[in-house]
Amino acid sequence: MTQALPKNFDFKEAEDRLYRWWESHGYFKPEAAPADAEPFVISMPPPNVTGALHTGHALFVSLEDAMIRYQRMNGKAALWVPGTDHASIATQLQVEKLLASEGTSREQVGRDEFLRRAWTWKHTYGGRIIDQLRRLGASCDWDRERFTMDDGLSDAVLEAFVRLYDQGLIYRGPRLVNWSPGLKTAVSDLEVEREEEIGKLYFFRYPIEGGGFIPVATTRPETILGDTAVAVHPDDERYQQYIGKNALVPMIDRPIPVIADSYVTREFGTGALKVTPGHDFNDYELAQRHNLPVLSVMNRDATLNALAGQYAGLDRFVCRERIWADMTAAGLTIEVRDHTMVVPRAERGGEVIEPMISEQWFIRIAPLAEKAAQAVRDGHIRIVPERFEKVYFHWLDNIEDWCISRQLGWGHRIPVWYGSDGSRVVSKTTPAAKDGVTYTPDDDVLDTWFSAGLWPFSTLGWDKQTPDLARFYPTDVLETGYDILFFWVLRMVMFGLWFTDEAPFHTVYLHGLVRDKSGRKMSKTLGNVIDPLEYMNQYGTDPLRFTLLTSGTPGNDINLDTERIERNWRFVNKIWQMSSFVLGGLPDDLEAGAPAPSALDLPSRWIMSRLHHLSADVTRLIDAYQFGEAGRQIDEFLWGEFADWYIEISKYPLYNGSDAEKRAAQRVLLTVLDTALRLLHPYMPFVTEDLWRYLPHAPGESEALILARWAQSDPAYFDDAAEAEMTLLIDLVRGIRIVRTQYEVEPGRKITALIQPGTHRAALESCGYIFSRLCNVADYRLMTDGEAAPENSAAVAAGDMTVFLPLATFIDATAECERLTREVEKLDEQIARTQNMLGNEQFIARARPDVVEKERARLESLSATAAQIRDRMTGVCG
RNA sequence: GGGUGCAUAGCUCAAUUGGCAGAGCGCUUCCCUUACAAGGAAGAUGUUGCAGGUUCGAGUCCUGCUGUGCCCACCA
């Protein structure tokens, strides 16, 4: 070829160049395919604008880009819609941190200024993650990039809210919700993490009006101030006498009833329960059953309020200490014990969540959940791996109404206005003032997952009937981590079905977490964070992608061994070097494609058979989302079969063969390389595309690998006989190498061989040369039938072939006898096993015929080999 | 408490409907042979966590157990 291949792959130079080239030619766009091509669409899980690239991003990009590139090569109009998420809480925290560093706060600067600062933040950092996704080779359509707070998407959010409201599925009300006192907002159940912690269990006396007391245990003495009952089990004899009487709240002497409810566990603590419906979810339910008042004794920042009497104004934890001390002084305390308990903490920030009564907006979720469950049950949506379907159903069966309002500044405003006359208007736009009534908007914003739930269709223009929406919705595969199955995937399914009447995608592929080598979650405090950028800088993007794709199985966590990245960097180099070999010295007029199967020599029939099996297997595996196994098979084929054997064998026709033989070998080499690059492209887009430039292409073939046709498997090249015969020849080569090693024949020393060809005379006559190339046999001769074995020689057998190596000076009869004895023992073991199997009538009767046949062939081959060696032993061992 | 995943070579992981347990890394020895020392050749390393069961045949399917992770859940 005209262009010479550089010595090595310069990924630093190539990655940027190729990415620009792809993008500038519009290859990432679905329009690159014919107008009538079937679409294949993935909505990218939008990273947070606050984020910096981590291994989770690297994994999802590797997987989704592989899917997209695979489908694109299969002729689909592939569209990968990218974008970012405003991530309301996460971003707000960052901006608040920034404000704090300037000595101010969200409250002090006011809503407008806060929003201005948040947008500045978005513009500054939102692009960073996008640039990093590009470095990973993400072939998404950047012209269709979206942000959840873009005008169009914001409009979709308002539209969705208004529709749900009009359908009676959104309501507002005071409810007990998970409250984050630091952020001063409600958070959803999913945003609360429950960790076991060692706390204390406080035992104290609840005085009863008219004398006596009930001992009660609590983990949170400060909530005593909000108690509205003491509950005991109806059958508990200890406390029968008090049921119906009043107890007095310690320190503030508020009378509350003693009630009986079988919810109380007699065995736990004292068997009596203080009921604080304003600050505990269980107690709230209990209070509903007994018509108890619900007292909220805390402010939004979790300091105690006026209802707490002398404790008003104290922080909840300070109050805990104070009230306990006061109760002790008053003789009401019994004891304090260490106690393992579950403490709810905010997913973001980690502070202790306080259940609080507040006015919030909710979605009545049951009707949406029902459709979502049905879609999976009916098979309209398939989850990979399948086991997550169970988790999905379980969650839907137990779903609670979704609290969608957040008391945050950054996010989608709730489209509700309150009139000065006390009216309430739900509308996408501000109602016009009339009759002196003015309107003020609702202060709250929506849960960030509300807009995320619309993502697959809002990014395509919904609720406008855009051409994109018509052509590319529903999407095909939704690929994301199993950790956001509930947060995100389910919400998309519910909203998609509800608003578009269609499942937003037909397949959900879930990947696992990327952990460190020893399986620990990556964390800054542990110092075990693997930075993908660091490895991309050192080894390039391809090795990182290949490693992530081949390190695990669907749905399971990956313990990332970074040494694999280095190994795969060597694999990239290996591919480069084998390409260099294949492309070196190709004639300009080389015929396209491989010769017909009938025109091939044995090694070529073998490698072409292996290649076409590989194409079939890789295609099948990728279709089944088995990217790991598919990648490993390509690896094993390229390095273990093509490079180690075929390339070495091809050197004979290349260097010593006739022109026809040489050209045939070149065509096979080129075909294998060409096909391998196609198969590998979804895994390693950069090195494969860069090499593609140097390959001669048939007329009409794409100049860009990214658009080239996916490798097709042609069964005409399947050749079991060639594979079997070649396997024997390889065994012989290995055997000769072993003999050389064992007898310490210098590697450079050429030896001679006599070959008893058995039934393989034809193969050995045509390709006996492989022994010269692969194990340094200078000359060899095929023996006639019945010809006696040469004196002082070592024997290597495979099938019914035997190679004799006359190594007079090296051979010691005793050693050779021992070696052969070991060989034959090994063979006998295997023969016995096989004979045993074949002697079993049940096996013959019940095993699959091809399995039986395989065993028969195996026995035949092993027996022939053993016979050769035995025969030899009679001569050597004496 | 319910559900679910994992357990295979020293380490990280494979094993496509049950059909000869493999790879990479690391380790030992040798080799700079004209694609590649970022390479090549040879080698050692396994009761597939334990105990049963189904089957001609189990790493794979079933039951129980042990260890470990995750998800869900209202014991103060």
Short mmCIF file of N, CA and C in Angstrom, two decimals, chain A residues 686-812:
data_model
loop_
_atom_site.label_atom_id
_atom_site.label_comp_id
_atom_site.label_asym_id
_atom_site.label_seq_id
_atom_site.Cartn_x
_atom_site.Cartn_y
_atom_site.Cartn_z
N PHE A 686 -11.04 3.35 18.31
CA PHE A 686 -9.96 4.20 17.78
C PHE A 686 -8.91 3.41 17.00
N VAL A 687 -8.34 2.41 17.64
CA VAL A 687 -7.26 1.70 16.94
C VAL A 687 -7.79 0.99 15.70
N THR A 688 -9.02 0.50 15.78
CA THR A 688 -9.56 -0.21 14.62
C THR A 688 -9.81 0.76 13.47
N GLU A 689 -10.35 1.93 13.80
CA GLU A 689 -10.61 2.91 12.75
C GLU A 689 -9.30 3.41 12.15
N ASP A 690 -8.32 3.60 12.99
CA ASP A 690 -7.05 4.11 12.48
C ASP A 690 -6.39 3.09 11.54
N LEU A 691 -6.48 1.81 11.91
CA LEU A 691 -5.91 0.78 11.05
C LEU A 691 -6.69 0.64 9.75
N TRP A 692 -7.98 0.85 9.85
CA TRP A 692 -8.86 0.70 8.68
C TRP A 692 -8.38 1.56 7.50
N ARG A 693 -7.79 2.70 7.83
CA ARG A 693 -7.30 3.61 6.79
C ARG A 693 -6.27 2.94 5.89
N TYR A 694 -5.55 1.99 6.45
CA TYR A 694 -4.44 1.38 5.71
C TYR A 694 -4.87 0.15 4.93
N LEU A 695 -6.10 -0.30 5.17
CA LEU A 695 -6.56 -1.51 4.47
C LEU A 695 -7.11 -1.16 3.09
N PRO A 696 -6.78 -1.98 2.10
CA PRO A 696 -7.43 -1.79 0.80
C PRO A 696 -8.88 -2.21 0.92
N HIS A 697 -9.75 -1.46 0.28
CA HIS A 697 -11.16 -1.80 0.39
C HIS A 697 -11.78 -2.06 -0.96
N ALA A 698 -12.73 -2.93 -0.96
CA ALA A 698 -13.46 -3.22 -2.19
C ALA A 698 -14.24 -1.97 -2.59
N PRO A 699 -14.50 -1.81 -3.87
CA PRO A 699 -15.28 -0.65 -4.31
C PRO A 699 -16.64 -0.66 -3.61
N GLY A 700 -17.05 0.52 -3.19
CA GLY A 700 -18.34 0.60 -2.52
C GLY A 700 -18.25 0.39 -1.02
N GLU A 701 -17.11 -0.10 -0.56
CA GLU A 701 -16.94 -0.31 0.89
C GLU A 701 -16.69 1.05 1.54
N SER A 702 -17.19 1.18 2.76
CA SER A 702 -17.08 2.46 3.46
C SER A 702 -15.63 2.85 3.70
N GLU A 703 -15.36 4.12 3.52
CA GLU A 703 -14.02 4.62 3.85
C GLU A 703 -13.84 4.67 5.36
N ALA A 704 -14.95 4.64 6.06
CA ALA A 704 -14.89 4.69 7.53
C ALA A 704 -15.37 3.37 8.11
N LEU A 705 -14.57 2.82 9.00
CA LEU A 705 -14.96 1.56 9.64
C LEU A 705 -16.25 1.73 10.43
N ILE A 706 -16.41 2.90 11.01
CA ILE A 706 -17.60 3.14 11.84
C ILE A 706 -18.89 2.89 11.07
N LEU A 707 -18.84 3.05 9.74
CA LEU A 707 -20.03 2.80 8.92
C LEU A 707 -19.90 1.52 8.09
N ALA A 708 -18.80 0.81 8.26
CA ALA A 708 -18.61 -0.40 7.46
C ALA A 708 -19.61 -1.46 7.89
N ARG A 709 -19.83 -2.40 7.01
CA ARG A 709 -20.81 -3.44 7.29
C ARG A 709 -20.27 -4.41 8.33
N TRP A 710 -21.12 -4.79 9.23
CA TRP A 710 -20.74 -5.74 10.28
C TRP A 710 -20.30 -7.07 9.64
N ALA A 711 -19.35 -7.74 10.29
CA ALA A 711 -18.82 -9.00 9.77
C ALA A 711 -19.94 -10.02 9.58
N GLN A 712 -19.95 -10.66 8.40
CA GLN A 712 -20.97 -11.67 8.13
C GLN A 712 -20.31 -13.05 8.17
N SER A 713 -21.00 -13.97 8.78
CA SER A 713 -20.47 -15.33 8.84
C SER A 713 -20.97 -16.13 7.64
N ASP A 714 -20.03 -16.72 6.91
CA ASP A 714 -20.42 -17.51 5.74
C ASP A 714 -20.15 -18.99 6.02
N PRO A 715 -21.20 -19.77 6.21
CA PRO A 715 -21.05 -21.18 6.57
C PRO A 715 -20.26 -21.97 5.53
N ALA A 716 -20.13 -21.43 4.33
CA ALA A 716 -19.34 -22.14 3.31
C ALA A 716 -17.90 -22.32 3.76
N TYR A 717 -17.48 -21.47 4.67
CA TYR A 717 -16.09 -21.57 5.15
C TYR A 717 -15.96 -22.46 6.40
N PHE A 718 -17.08 -22.91 6.95
CA PHE A 718 -16.99 -23.82 8.10
C PHE A 718 -16.34 -25.10 7.61
N ASP A 719 -15.37 -25.61 8.33
CA ASP A 719 -14.62 -26.77 7.87
C ASP A 719 -14.12 -27.58 9.06
N ASP A 720 -14.96 -28.46 9.55
CA ASP A 720 -14.60 -29.26 10.72
C ASP A 720 -13.37 -30.12 10.48
N ALA A 721 -13.27 -30.65 9.27
CA ALA A 721 -12.14 -31.54 8.96
C ALA A 721 -10.83 -30.77 9.04
N ALA A 722 -10.82 -29.58 8.46
CA ALA A 722 -9.60 -28.78 8.50
C ALA A 722 -9.26 -28.40 9.94
N GLU A 723 -10.27 -28.09 10.72
CA GLU A 723 -10.01 -27.72 12.11
C GLU A 723 -9.42 -28.90 12.87
N ALA A 724 -9.97 -30.10 12.62
CA ALA A 724 -9.48 -31.29 13.32
C ALA A 724 -8.04 -31.60 12.90
N GLU A 725 -7.79 -31.54 11.61
CA GLU A 725 -6.46 -31.87 11.11
C GLU A 725 -5.42 -30.85 11.59
N MET A 726 -5.82 -29.61 11.54
CA MET A 726 -4.91 -28.55 11.96
C MET A 726 -4.59 -28.67 13.45
N THR A 727 -5.59 -29.07 14.22
CA THR A 727 -5.38 -29.25 15.65
C THR A 727 -4.31 -30.31 15.89
N LEU A 728 -4.32 -31.37 15.07
CA LEU A 728 -3.31 -32.42 15.23
C LEU A 728 -1.93 -31.89 14.88
N LEU A 729 -1.87 -31.13 13.80
CA LEU A 729 -0.57 -30.57 13.41
C LEU A 729 -0.02 -29.64 14.50
N ILE A 730 -0.91 -28.86 15.08
CA ILE A 730 -0.49 -27.97 16.16
C ILE A 730 0.01 -28.79 17.35
N ASP A 731 -0.69 -29.89 17.61
CA ASP A 731 -0.25 -30.78 18.70
C ASP A 731 1.15 -31.31 18.42
N LEU A 732 1.40 -31.65 17.17
CA LEU A 732 2.73 -32.16 16.82
C LEU A 732 3.80 -31.09 17.04
N VAL A 733 3.50 -29.87 16.60
CA VAL A 733 4.46 -28.77 16.79
C VAL A 733 4.76 -28.58 18.26
N ARG A 734 3.69 -28.57 19.05
CA ARG A 734 3.88 -28.40 20.49
C ARG A 734 4.72 -29.54 21.06
N GLY A 735 4.42 -30.75 20.57
CA GLY A 735 5.15 -31.92 21.06
C GLY A 735 6.63 -31.80 20.75
N ILE A 736 6.94 -31.36 19.53
CA ILE A 736 8.35 -31.22 19.14
C ILE A 736 9.04 -30.16 20.00
N ARG A 737 8.31 -29.07 20.25
CA ARG A 737 8.88 -28.01 21.10
C ARG A 737 9.17 -28.54 22.50
N ILE A 738 8.25 -29.38 23.00
CA ILE A 738 8.43 -29.93 24.34
C ILE A 738 9.69 -30.80 24.36
N VAL A 739 9.82 -31.63 23.33
CA VAL A 739 11.01 -32.49 23.25
C VAL A 739 12.27 -31.64 23.24
N ARG A 740 12.24 -30.61 22.43
CA ARG A 740 13.41 -29.73 22.34
C ARG A 740 13.76 -29.13 23.70
N THR A 741 12.72 -28.69 24.40
CA THR A 741 12.95 -28.10 25.72
C THR A 741 13.49 -29.14 26.69
N GLN A 742 12.84 -30.31 26.66
CA GLN A 742 13.24 -31.32 27.65
C GLN A 742 14.65 -31.84 27.41
N TYR A 743 15.02 -31.94 26.14
CA TYR A 743 16.38 -32.41 25.85
C TYR A 743 17.36 -31.26 25.75
N GLU A 744 16.87 -30.06 26.06
CA GLU A 744 17.72 -28.87 26.07
C GLU A 744 18.46 -28.68 24.76
N VAL A 745 17.74 -28.86 23.67
CA VAL A 745 18.31 -28.57 22.37
C VAL A 745 18.31 -27.05 22.23
N GLU A 746 19.44 -26.47 21.86
CA GLU A 746 19.52 -25.02 21.76
C GLU A 746 18.46 -24.51 20.80
N PRO A 747 17.82 -23.42 21.16
CA PRO A 747 16.71 -22.91 20.34
C PRO A 747 17.13 -22.65 18.90
N GLY A 748 18.35 -22.24 18.71
CA GLY A 748 18.78 -21.91 17.36
C GLY A 748 19.16 -23.13 16.53
N ARG A 749 19.33 -24.25 17.17
CA ARG A 749 19.81 -25.45 16.50
C ARG A 749 18.72 -26.06 15.62
N LYS A 750 19.06 -26.25 14.36
CA LYS A 750 18.08 -26.85 13.45
C LYS A 750 18.16 -28.37 13.59
N ILE A 751 17.01 -29.01 13.55
CA ILE A 751 17.00 -30.47 13.66
C ILE A 751 16.29 -31.07 12.46
N THR A 752 16.39 -32.34 12.33
CA THR A 752 15.70 -33.02 11.23
C THR A 752 14.59 -33.90 11.80
N ALA A 753 13.66 -34.25 10.95
CA ALA A 753 12.53 -35.05 11.40
C ALA A 753 12.13 -36.07 10.37
N LEU A 754 11.68 -37.22 10.87
CA LEU A 754 11.06 -38.21 9.99
C LEU A 754 9.62 -38.35 10.45
N ILE A 755 8.74 -38.31 9.49
CA ILE A 755 7.34 -38.30 9.86
C ILE A 755 6.61 -39.50 9.31
N GLN A 756 6.00 -40.23 10.24
CA GLN A 756 5.13 -41.33 9.84
C GLN A 756 3.73 -40.73 9.72
N PRO A 757 3.22 -40.52 8.50
CA PRO A 757 2.04 -39.67 8.32
C PRO A 757 0.70 -40.33 8.60
N GLY A 758 0.67 -41.66 8.76
CA GLY A 758 -0.61 -42.30 9.00
C GLY A 758 -1.59 -41.93 7.90
N THR A 759 -2.77 -41.49 8.29
CA THR A 759 -3.79 -41.14 7.30
C THR A 759 -3.70 -39.69 6.86
N HIS A 760 -2.65 -39.00 7.26
CA HIS A 760 -2.57 -37.57 6.96
C HIS A 760 -1.49 -37.24 5.95
N ARG A 761 -1.19 -38.19 5.10
CA ARG A 761 -0.09 -38.00 4.15
C ARG A 761 -0.29 -36.73 3.31
N ALA A 762 -1.50 -36.53 2.81
CA ALA A 762 -1.75 -35.38 1.94
C ALA A 762 -1.45 -34.07 2.66
N ALA A 763 -1.96 -33.97 3.87
CA ALA A 763 -1.76 -32.74 4.62
C ALA A 763 -0.29 -32.49 4.88
N LEU A 764 0.42 -33.55 5.23
CA LEU A 764 1.83 -33.38 5.56
C LEU A 764 2.67 -33.09 4.33
N GLU A 765 2.25 -33.66 3.21
CA GLU A 765 2.99 -33.38 1.99
C GLU A 765 2.87 -31.92 1.60
N SER A 766 1.67 -31.38 1.80
CA SER A 766 1.48 -29.98 1.39
C SER A 766 1.93 -28.98 2.45
N CYS A 767 1.82 -29.33 3.72
CA CYS A 767 2.22 -28.31 4.70
C CYS A 767 3.12 -28.83 5.80
N GLY A 768 3.95 -29.75 5.47
CA GLY A 768 4.96 -30.19 6.42
C GLY A 768 5.92 -29.05 6.76
N TYR A 769 5.91 -28.02 5.90
CA TYR A 769 6.81 -26.87 6.12
C TYR A 769 6.55 -26.18 7.45
N ILE A 770 5.37 -26.37 8.00
CA ILE A 770 5.09 -25.65 9.24
C ILE A 770 6.08 -26.03 10.35
N PHE A 771 6.66 -27.26 10.22
CA PHE A 771 7.61 -27.66 11.27
C PHE A 771 8.89 -26.84 11.19
N SER A 772 9.24 -26.45 10.00
CA SER A 772 10.46 -25.66 9.90
C SER A 772 10.26 -24.29 10.51
N ARG A 773 9.12 -23.70 10.23
CA ARG A 773 8.85 -22.36 10.74
C ARG A 773 8.64 -22.35 12.25
N LEU A 774 7.90 -23.34 12.73
CA LEU A 774 7.40 -23.25 14.10
C LEU A 774 8.23 -23.99 15.14
N CYS A 775 9.03 -24.95 14.70
CA CYS A 775 9.87 -25.59 15.71
C CYS A 775 11.26 -25.89 15.18
N ASN A 776 11.62 -25.10 14.18
CA ASN A 776 13.00 -25.11 13.71
C ASN A 776 13.48 -26.48 13.23
N VAL A 777 12.62 -27.14 12.46
CA VAL A 777 13.01 -28.40 11.84
C VAL A 777 13.57 -28.06 10.46
N ALA A 778 14.87 -28.32 10.28
CA ALA A 778 15.52 -27.88 9.04
C ALA A 778 15.04 -28.68 7.84
N ASP A 779 14.99 -30.00 7.99
CA ASP A 779 14.43 -30.77 6.89
C ASP A 779 13.71 -32.00 7.44
N TYR A 780 12.78 -32.46 6.66
CA TYR A 780 11.97 -33.57 7.14
C TYR A 780 11.64 -34.45 5.95
N ARG A 781 11.29 -35.65 6.27
CA ARG A 781 10.94 -36.60 5.22
C ARG A 781 9.77 -37.44 5.70
N LEU A 782 8.81 -37.68 4.78
CA LEU A 782 7.70 -38.54 5.14
C LEU A 782 8.15 -39.99 4.96
N MET A 783 7.82 -40.82 5.95
CA MET A 783 8.25 -42.21 5.91
C MET A 783 7.22 -43.04 5.14
N THR A 784 7.71 -44.14 4.64
CA THR A 784 6.79 -45.06 3.97
C THR A 784 6.10 -45.91 5.02
N ASP A 785 4.99 -46.50 4.63
CA ASP A 785 4.28 -47.38 5.57
C ASP A 785 5.20 -48.52 5.98
N GLY A 786 5.27 -48.77 7.26
CA GLY A 786 6.05 -49.90 7.74
C GLY A 786 7.54 -49.61 7.85
N GLU A 787 7.96 -48.45 7.49
CA GLU A 787 9.38 -48.10 7.62
C GLU A 787 9.74 -48.06 9.10
N ALA A 788 10.91 -48.58 9.41
CA ALA A 788 11.32 -48.67 10.81
C ALA A 788 11.70 -47.30 11.36
N ALA A 789 11.45 -47.12 12.66
CA ALA A 789 11.80 -45.87 13.32
C ALA A 789 13.30 -45.70 13.34
N PRO A 790 13.77 -44.48 13.17
CA PRO A 790 15.21 -44.25 13.22
C PRO A 790 15.76 -44.49 14.63
N GLU A 791 17.05 -44.86 14.65
CA GLU A 791 17.73 -45.09 15.94
C GLU A 791 17.89 -43.78 16.71
N ASN A 792 18.01 -43.90 18.01
CA ASN A 792 18.33 -42.73 18.83
C ASN A 792 17.48 -41.51 18.53
N SER A 793 16.22 -41.75 18.48
CA SER A 793 15.35 -40.61 18.19
C SER A 793 14.24 -40.49 19.24
N ALA A 794 13.74 -39.25 19.37
CA ALA A 794 12.59 -39.01 20.23
C ALA A 794 11.34 -39.06 19.36
N ALA A 795 10.25 -39.52 19.93
CA ALA A 795 9.02 -39.64 19.15
C ALA A 795 7.92 -38.75 19.72
N VAL A 796 7.20 -38.14 18.79
CA VAL A 796 6.05 -37.32 19.18
C VAL A 796 4.86 -37.77 18.34
N ALA A 797 3.75 -38.10 19.00
CA ALA A 797 2.61 -38.61 18.26
C ALA A 797 1.38 -37.75 18.47
N ALA A 798 0.58 -37.67 17.42
CA ALA A 798 -0.72 -37.01 17.51
C ALA A 798 -1.61 -37.69 16.49
N GLY A 799 -2.80 -38.08 16.90
CA GLY A 799 -3.64 -38.85 16.02
C GLY A 799 -2.87 -40.10 15.62
N ASP A 800 -2.86 -40.43 14.33
CA ASP A 800 -2.07 -41.60 13.93
C ASP A 800 -0.75 -41.18 13.27
N MET A 801 -0.36 -39.92 13.55
CA MET A 801 0.94 -39.45 13.03
C MET A 801 2.00 -39.57 14.11
N THR A 802 3.22 -39.83 13.66
CA THR A 802 4.34 -39.79 14.60
C THR A 802 5.49 -39.05 13.95
N VAL A 803 6.08 -38.17 14.74
CA VAL A 803 7.27 -37.48 14.26
C VAL A 803 8.46 -38.03 15.03
N PHE A 804 9.48 -38.47 14.30
CA PHE A 804 10.71 -38.95 14.96
C PHE A 804 11.79 -37.91 14.81
N LEU A 805 12.40 -37.59 15.92
CA LEU A 805 13.47 -36.60 15.90
C LEU A 805 14.78 -37.30 16.27
N PRO A 806 15.61 -37.56 15.29
CA PRO A 806 16.89 -38.22 15.59
C PRO A 806 17.82 -37.21 16.23
N LEU A 807 17.96 -37.34 17.53
CA LEU A 807 18.76 -36.37 18.27
C LEU A 807 19.88 -37.11 18.97
N ALA A 808 20.63 -37.86 18.16
CA ALA A 808 21.60 -38.81 18.70
C ALA A 808 22.34 -38.32 19.93
N THR A 809 22.92 -37.16 19.84
CA THR A 809 23.77 -36.71 20.94
C THR A 809 22.98 -36.35 22.18
N PHE A 810 21.68 -36.08 21.97
CA PHE A 810 20.89 -35.64 23.11
C PHE A 810 20.13 -36.78 23.78
N ILE A 811 19.85 -37.80 22.96
CA ILE A 811 18.93 -38.82 23.44
C ILE A 811 19.61 -39.80 24.39
N ASP A 812 18.90 -40.01 25.46
CA ASP A 812 19.32 -41.03 26.40
C ASP A 812 18.14 -41.99 26.47
#
